[in-house]
Coordinates of C-alpha atoms in Angstrom, one line a residue:
X1 CA 0.0 0.0 0.0
X2 CA 1.5 3.3 -1.0
X3 CA 1.7 6.3 1.3
X4 CA -1.3 8.1 -0.2
X5 CA -3.6 5.1 0.4
X6 CA -2.3 4.8 4.0
X7 CA -3.1 8.4 4.7
X8 CA -6.6 8.1 3.3
X9 CA -7.3 5.0 5.4
X10 CA -6.0 6.7 8.5
X11 CA -8.2 9.7 7.9
X12 CA -11.3 7.5 7.4
X13 CA -10.6 5.7 10.6
X14 CA -10.2 9.0 12.4
X15 CA -13.5 10.3 11.1
X16 CA -15.4 7.2 12.1
X17 CA -13.8 7.1 15.6
X18 CA -14.6 10.8 16.2
X19 CA -18.2 10.3 15.2
X20 CA -18.5 7.3 17.5
X21 CA -16.9 9.1 20.4
X22 CA -19.2 12.1 19.9
X23 CA -22.4 10.0 19.9
X24 CA -21.1 8.1 22.9
X25 CA -20.7 11.4 24.9
X26 CA -24.1 12.6 23.9
X27 CA -25.9 9.4 24.8
X28 CA -27.4 9.2 28.3
X29 CA -25.2 7.5 30.8
X30 CA -28.3 5.6 32.1
X31 CA -31.9 5.3 30.9
X32 CA -34.1 4.4 33.8
X33 CA -37.8 5.3 33.1
X34 CA -39.0 3.2 36.0
X35 CA -37.0 5.0 38.8
X36 CA -38.9 7.6 40.8
X37 CA -37.0 10.9 41.2
X38 CA -37.8 10.7 45.0
X39 CA -38.5 7.0 45.8
X40 CA -40.7 6.7 48.9
X41 CA -42.0 10.3 48.8
X42 CA -45.5 9.1 48.1
X43 CA -45.5 7.4 51.5
X44 CA -44.3 10.5 53.2
X45 CA -46.7 13.0 51.9
X46 CA -48.9 13.0 55.0
X47 CA -45.7 13.9 57.0
X48 CA -45.1 17.1 54.9
X49 CA -45.3 20.2 57.0
X50 CA -44.2 22.9 54.6
X51 CA -43.1 23.9 51.1
X52 CA -40.9 26.8 50.1
X53 CA -40.8 27.7 46.4
X54 CA -38.2 30.2 45.3
X55 CA -37.0 31.9 42.2
X56 CA -34.8 34.9 41.7
X57 CA -38.0 36.9 41.3
X58 CA -40.4 35.6 44.0
X59 CA -40.8 33.4 47.0
X60 CA -43.8 31.4 48.4
X61 CA -43.8 29.9 51.8
X62 CA -46.5 27.3 52.5
X63 CA -47.2 25.8 55.9
X64 CA -49.6 23.3 57.2
X65 CA -51.7 24.4 60.1
X66 CA -53.5 21.4 61.4
X67 CA -55.7 20.4 58.4
X68 CA -55.3 23.6 56.5
X69 CA -52.5 24.9 54.2
X70 CA -51.6 28.6 54.4
X71 CA -49.3 31.0 52.6
X72 CA -47.0 32.0 55.5
X73 CA -45.6 35.0 53.7
X74 CA -49.1 36.4 53.1
X75 CA -50.0 36.5 56.8
X76 CA -51.1 32.9 56.7
X77 CA -53.9 33.5 54.1
X78 CA -55.5 30.1 53.2
X79 CA -53.8 28.3 50.3
X80 CA -55.7 26.4 47.7
X81 CA -55.4 22.8 49.0
X82 CA -55.7 21.3 45.5
X83 CA -52.6 23.2 44.3
X84 CA -50.5 22.0 47.3
X85 CA -51.7 18.4 47.0
X86 CA -51.1 18.2 43.2
X87 CA -47.6 19.7 43.6
X88 CA -46.6 17.1 46.2
X89 CA -48.1 14.2 44.1
X90 CA -46.5 15.4 40.9
X91 CA -43.0 15.6 42.5
X92 CA -43.5 12.2 44.2
X93 CA -44.6 10.6 40.9
X94 CA -41.9 12.2 38.7
X95 CA -39.7 9.6 37.0
X96 CA -36.1 9.8 35.8
X97 CA -35.7 9.5 32.0
X98 CA -32.0 10.0 31.8
X99 CA -28.9 11.5 33.4
X100 CA -27.6 14.7 32.0
X101 CA -24.6 16.9 32.4
X102 CA -22.6 17.3 35.7
X103 CA -20.6 20.2 34.3
X104 CA -21.6 23.5 36.2
X105 CA -20.8 25.5 33.1
X106 CA -23.7 23.9 31.3
X107 CA -26.3 24.3 34.1
X108 CA -27.5 27.7 32.8
X109 CA -28.2 26.2 29.4
X110 CA -30.8 23.8 30.8
X111 CA -32.0 26.2 33.6
X112 CA -30.7 24.4 36.7
X113 CA -28.1 26.9 37.9
X114 CA -28.2 27.8 41.7
X115 CA -30.3 30.8 42.7
X116 CA -27.2 32.7 43.9
X117 CA -26.6 33.2 40.2
X118 CA -28.6 36.3 39.4
X119 CA -29.4 35.0 35.9
X120 CA -30.7 31.7 37.2
X121 CA -34.0 30.6 35.6
X122 CA -34.5 27.7 38.1
X123 CA -37.3 27.3 40.6
X124 CA -36.1 25.8 43.9
X125 CA -38.6 23.6 45.7
X126 CA -37.9 22.6 49.3
X127 CA -40.3 20.2 51.0
X128 CA -40.1 19.8 54.8
X129 CA -41.2 16.8 56.8
X130 CA -40.5 18.5 60.1
X131 CA -38.4 21.3 61.6
X132 CA -35.1 19.4 60.9
X133 CA -36.2 17.2 58.1
X134 CA -35.9 18.1 54.4
X135 CA -37.6 15.5 52.2
X136 CA -37.0 17.3 48.9
X137 CA -34.7 20.1 47.7
X138 CA -34.9 20.3 43.9
X139 CA -34.0 22.8 41.3
X140 CA -36.5 22.7 38.4
X141 CA -35.1 24.0 35.2
X142 CA -36.3 24.2 31.6
X143 CA -39.1 22.2 30.1
X144 CA -37.8 20.0 27.3
X145 CA -39.5 20.8 24.1
X146 CA -40.9 18.2 21.7
X147 CA -41.0 15.4 24.3
X148 CA -42.5 12.2 23.1
X149 CA -46.2 11.1 23.6
X150 CA -47.0 14.6 24.9
X151 CA -45.5 13.7 28.3
X152 CA -44.0 16.7 29.9
X153 CA -40.3 16.5 30.7
X154 CA -38.1 18.9 32.7
X155 CA -34.4 19.3 33.4
X156 CA -33.8 19.2 37.2
X157 CA -31.0 19.0 39.7
X158 CA -31.1 17.9 43.3
X159 CA -29.6 20.6 45.5
X160 CA -26.0 19.9 46.4
X161 CA -25.6 17.2 43.7
X162 CA -23.6 17.8 40.5
X163 CA -25.5 15.7 38.0
X164 CA -28.6 17.1 36.3
X165 CA -31.4 14.8 35.3
X166 CA -34.2 14.8 32.7
X167 CA -37.4 13.7 34.4
X168 CA -41.0 13.1 33.2
X169 CA -43.9 14.6 35.1
X170 CA -45.8 17.8 35.7
X171 CA -43.3 20.1 37.4
X172 CA -44.6 23.6 36.4
X173 CA -44.3 25.0 39.9
X174 CA -44.8 28.7 40.5
X175 CA -42.9 30.8 43.1
X176 CA -45.6 33.6 43.0
X177 CA -47.7 33.6 46.2
X178 CA -50.7 34.7 44.1
X179 CA -50.7 31.4 42.3
X180 CA -51.4 29.5 45.5
X181 CA -54.6 31.2 46.6
X182 CA -58.1 31.7 45.5
X183 CA -58.2 35.4 44.6
X184 CA -62.0 35.8 44.6
X185 CA -63.4 38.3 47.1
X186 CA -66.9 39.2 46.1
X187 CA -69.1 39.3 42.9
X188 CA -72.2 41.4 42.9
X189 CA -73.9 41.8 39.5
X190 CA -74.4 45.4 38.4
X191 CA -78.2 44.7 37.9
X192 CA -78.5 44.2 41.7
X193 CA -76.9 47.5 42.6
X194 CA -79.3 50.4 43.5
X195 CA -76.9 53.0 45.0
X196 CA -73.2 53.6 45.4
X197 CA -71.7 56.3 47.7
X198 CA -68.0 56.9 47.5
X199 CA -66.6 59.4 50.2
X200 CA -63.0 60.5 50.2
X201 CA -61.5 61.6 53.6
X202 CA -61.1 65.1 52.3
X203 CA -63.8 65.8 49.8
X204 CA -67.4 65.6 48.7
X205 CA -69.2 62.3 48.3
X206 CA -70.0 60.8 45.0
X207 CA -73.5 59.3 44.9
X208 CA -74.8 57.4 41.9
X209 CA -78.1 55.5 41.8
X210 CA -80.8 54.1 39.6
X211 CA -84.6 53.6 40.2
X212 CA -85.1 50.1 38.8
X213 CA -82.9 47.0 38.3
X214 CA -83.7 47.1 34.6
X215 CA -82.3 50.7 34.2
X216 CA -79.2 50.6 32.0
X217 CA -77.6 53.7 33.5
X218 CA -76.9 55.3 36.9
X219 CA -77.5 58.9 37.6
X220 CA -75.2 61.3 39.5
X221 CA -76.9 62.9 42.5
X222 CA -76.4 66.3 44.0
X223 CA -75.1 68.0 40.8
X224 CA -74.7 71.7 41.6
X225 CA -76.4 74.4 39.6
X226 CA -74.4 75.3 36.4
X227 CA -72.9 71.9 36.1
X228 CA -73.8 68.5 34.5
X229 CA -72.4 65.0 34.7
X230 CA -69.2 64.7 32.6
X231 CA -69.7 61.1 31.4
X232 CA -72.7 58.9 31.8
X233 CA -70.6 55.8 31.1
X234 CA -68.1 56.7 33.8
X235 CA -70.9 57.3 36.3
X236 CA -72.6 54.0 35.4
X237 CA -69.3 52.1 35.7
X238 CA -69.3 52.8 39.4
X239 CA -72.3 50.4 39.6
X240 CA -69.9 47.6 38.7
X241 CA -67.5 48.3 41.6
X242 CA -68.3 44.9 43.2
X243 CA -68.5 43.0 40.0
X244 CA -66.0 40.1 39.9
X245 CA -63.7 41.5 42.6
X246 CA -60.3 39.7 42.8
X247 CA -57.3 40.7 44.9
X248 CA -53.7 41.0 43.8
X249 CA -52.3 41.0 47.4
X250 CA -53.7 40.3 50.8
X251 CA -52.8 41.2 54.4
X252 CA -54.2 40.7 57.9
X253 CA -56.9 43.2 58.8
X254 CA -55.0 43.8 62.1
X255 CA -52.4 45.8 60.1
X256 CA -54.9 48.6 59.5
X257 CA -56.5 48.5 63.0
X258 CA -56.9 52.1 64.3
X259 CA -56.0 53.7 61.0
X260 CA -58.2 56.2 59.2
X261 CA -59.3 55.2 55.7
X262 CA -58.4 57.4 52.8
X263 CA -61.9 56.7 51.4
X264 CA -65.0 54.7 52.0
X265 CA -67.7 53.3 49.8
X266 CA -71.2 52.1 50.6
X267 CA -73.0 49.9 48.1
X268 CA -76.7 49.1 48.4
X269 CA -78.6 46.6 46.3
X270 CA -82.3 46.3 45.5
X271 CA -82.5 43.1 47.5
X272 CA -81.1 44.5 50.7
X273 CA -77.4 43.7 50.6
X274 CA -75.2 46.5 52.2
X275 CA -71.5 46.5 51.5
X276 CA -69.0 48.9 53.2
X277 CA -65.6 49.1 51.6
X278 CA -62.9 51.1 53.5
X279 CA -59.7 51.9 51.7
X280 CA -56.4 52.2 53.6
X281 CA -52.8 53.1 52.7
X282 CA -50.5 50.3 53.7
X283 CA -46.9 50.6 52.6
X284 CA -46.8 51.4 48.9
X285 CA -50.2 49.9 48.2
X286 CA -53.9 50.5 49.1
X287 CA -55.9 47.8 50.7
X288 CA -59.6 47.5 51.1
X289 CA -61.5 46.1 54.0
X290 CA -65.0 44.8 53.3
X291 CA -68.0 44.5 55.6
X292 CA -71.3 43.0 54.6
X293 CA -74.8 43.3 56.0
X294 CA -78.5 42.9 55.2
X295 CA -81.0 45.7 55.6
X296 CA -84.6 44.3 55.1
X297 CA -86.0 47.9 55.2
X298 CA -84.2 48.7 52.0
X299 CA -85.4 45.8 50.0
X300 CA -87.2 46.9 46.8
X301 CA -89.7 44.3 45.8
X302 CA -89.6 43.4 42.1
X303 CA -92.6 44.4 40.0
X304 CA -95.0 41.5 39.3
X305 CA -94.9 40.2 35.7
X306 CA -97.4 41.9 33.5
X307 CA -100.5 39.9 32.4
X308 CA -100.6 38.7 28.8
X309 CA -103.4 39.7 26.5
X310 CA -104.9 36.2 26.8
X311 CA -104.8 36.3 30.6
X312 CA -106.4 39.8 30.6
X313 CA -109.2 38.6 28.4
X314 CA -109.9 35.6 30.7
X315 CA -109.6 37.6 33.8
X316 CA -106.7 35.5 35.1
X317 CA -104.1 36.7 37.6
X318 CA -100.5 36.8 36.3
X319 CA -98.4 33.9 37.5
X320 CA -96.5 34.3 40.8
X321 CA -92.7 34.3 40.6
X322 CA -91.2 31.0 41.3
X323 CA -89.6 30.5 44.7
X324 CA -85.9 31.1 44.7
X325 CA -84.0 28.2 46.2
X326 CA -80.7 30.2 46.4
X327 CA -79.4 31.3 49.9
X328 CA -81.0 34.4 51.2
X329 CA -79.3 37.8 51.1
X330 CA -78.8 37.6 54.9
X331 CA -77.0 34.3 54.5
X332 CA -75.0 35.7 51.6
X333 CA -73.8 38.6 53.9
X334 CA -72.9 36.1 56.6
X335 CA -70.9 34.0 54.2
X336 CA -69.0 36.9 52.8
X337 CA -68.2 38.3 56.3
X338 CA -66.8 34.9 57.3
X339 CA -64.6 34.9 54.2
X340 CA -63.3 38.4 54.4
X341 CA -63.4 39.6 58.1
X342 CA -59.8 38.9 58.9
X343 CA -58.3 40.4 55.7
X344 CA -57.7 43.5 53.7
X345 CA -57.2 43.3 50.0
X346 CA -55.1 45.1 47.4
X347 CA -57.3 45.3 44.3
X348 CA -56.4 45.6 40.6
X349 CA -55.8 49.2 39.3
X350 CA -59.1 49.5 37.5
X351 CA -61.0 48.8 40.8
X352 CA -58.8 51.3 42.7
X353 CA -59.5 54.0 40.1
X354 CA -63.2 53.6 40.8
X355 CA -62.7 53.9 44.6
X356 CA -60.5 57.0 44.3
X357 CA -62.8 59.0 42.1
X358 CA -63.4 62.7 43.2
X359 CA -66.7 64.4 42.9
X360 CA -65.3 67.4 41.0
X361 CA -63.9 64.9 38.4
X362 CA -67.4 63.8 37.6
X363 CA -68.7 67.3 36.6
X364 CA -68.4 69.7 33.8
X365 CA -69.8 73.2 33.4
X366 CA -72.9 73.7 31.4
X367 CA -71.9 75.6 28.3
X368 CA -74.1 78.6 27.4
X369 CA -75.7 78.1 24.0
X370 CA -74.9 80.9 21.6
X371 CA -77.8 83.2 21.0
X372 CA -79.6 82.7 17.7
X373 CA -78.7 85.4 15.2
X374 CA -81.4 88.1 14.9
X375 CA -83.6 87.9 11.8
X376 CA -82.9 90.5 9.1
X377 CA -85.5 93.2 8.9
X378 CA -87.7 92.9 5.9

């Protein structure tokens, strides 16, 4: 064999060997599929006393108080039990697909860098089984795209261990406290609302009302001479102040005890529900405290349905309204008080803008109409 052929053969062998070595390095060291990420955790779930979920942007601390889960860093506001249960079961049931890199320089690429790295995209989940017992400490990184059979897969790394893992399971765990609570506060349909009074601590009250539930618009009361309401739609929007109210932050009501509210609102409905909403400054946010009651004297009875032409001809009485099997308004007020009495709520900006309206902002001067030009003498 001449020198040229020897060189070609050696080059071919080198290319094949390099390709084989590269594929070997990229292949998983171990494929397991049947090994749980945390063997035995399912049997320890009833022993769990707390979870801490952290990212570089947020932290949620969950604690078990007897048979209830609470968000400890939200003044022990009740957590949604289903979210806690599902998270524990999902981690307990996660299975290892394959072992991945142990090179710290590649952690950021798959999202499992430690949180002391300011650019870390990981979520750290610590599960406690007691004051001195850590059952899980897991960095959850990127979700792997295009996983087979629609099964979700994530890159993870156990705290203190070098090797990353690819695991299969639902591990989309949020570090935002808001994602662990039910944000609903109250929901009163606009059709029920008869009158809304908003009173700032240092200004005139805004009073809007309507005569019948079927009225489409509210009217502004106490409009001074020479002025008119600026916008009928803005006035009527105040009737929706209790529609689908959700909070964005929550604190114990004891934090505003003794403080003077910056504004108050009273909302009365045609069926006797009375809601008082007091707004307080707390830190950089405004929080609202709600109180609910029932005033039977303010109930406006609905008009009976009109008789049809056929009923009028036959002298029949119009049919009576069907009995309503829903809880009474008094029971509704009691239920809402039980839910909200211990708390004050930071509401979305658009709800805050309703509660901070000023009476002068609702008015505009009546413009004098220009005099009609005098007729030309004939």
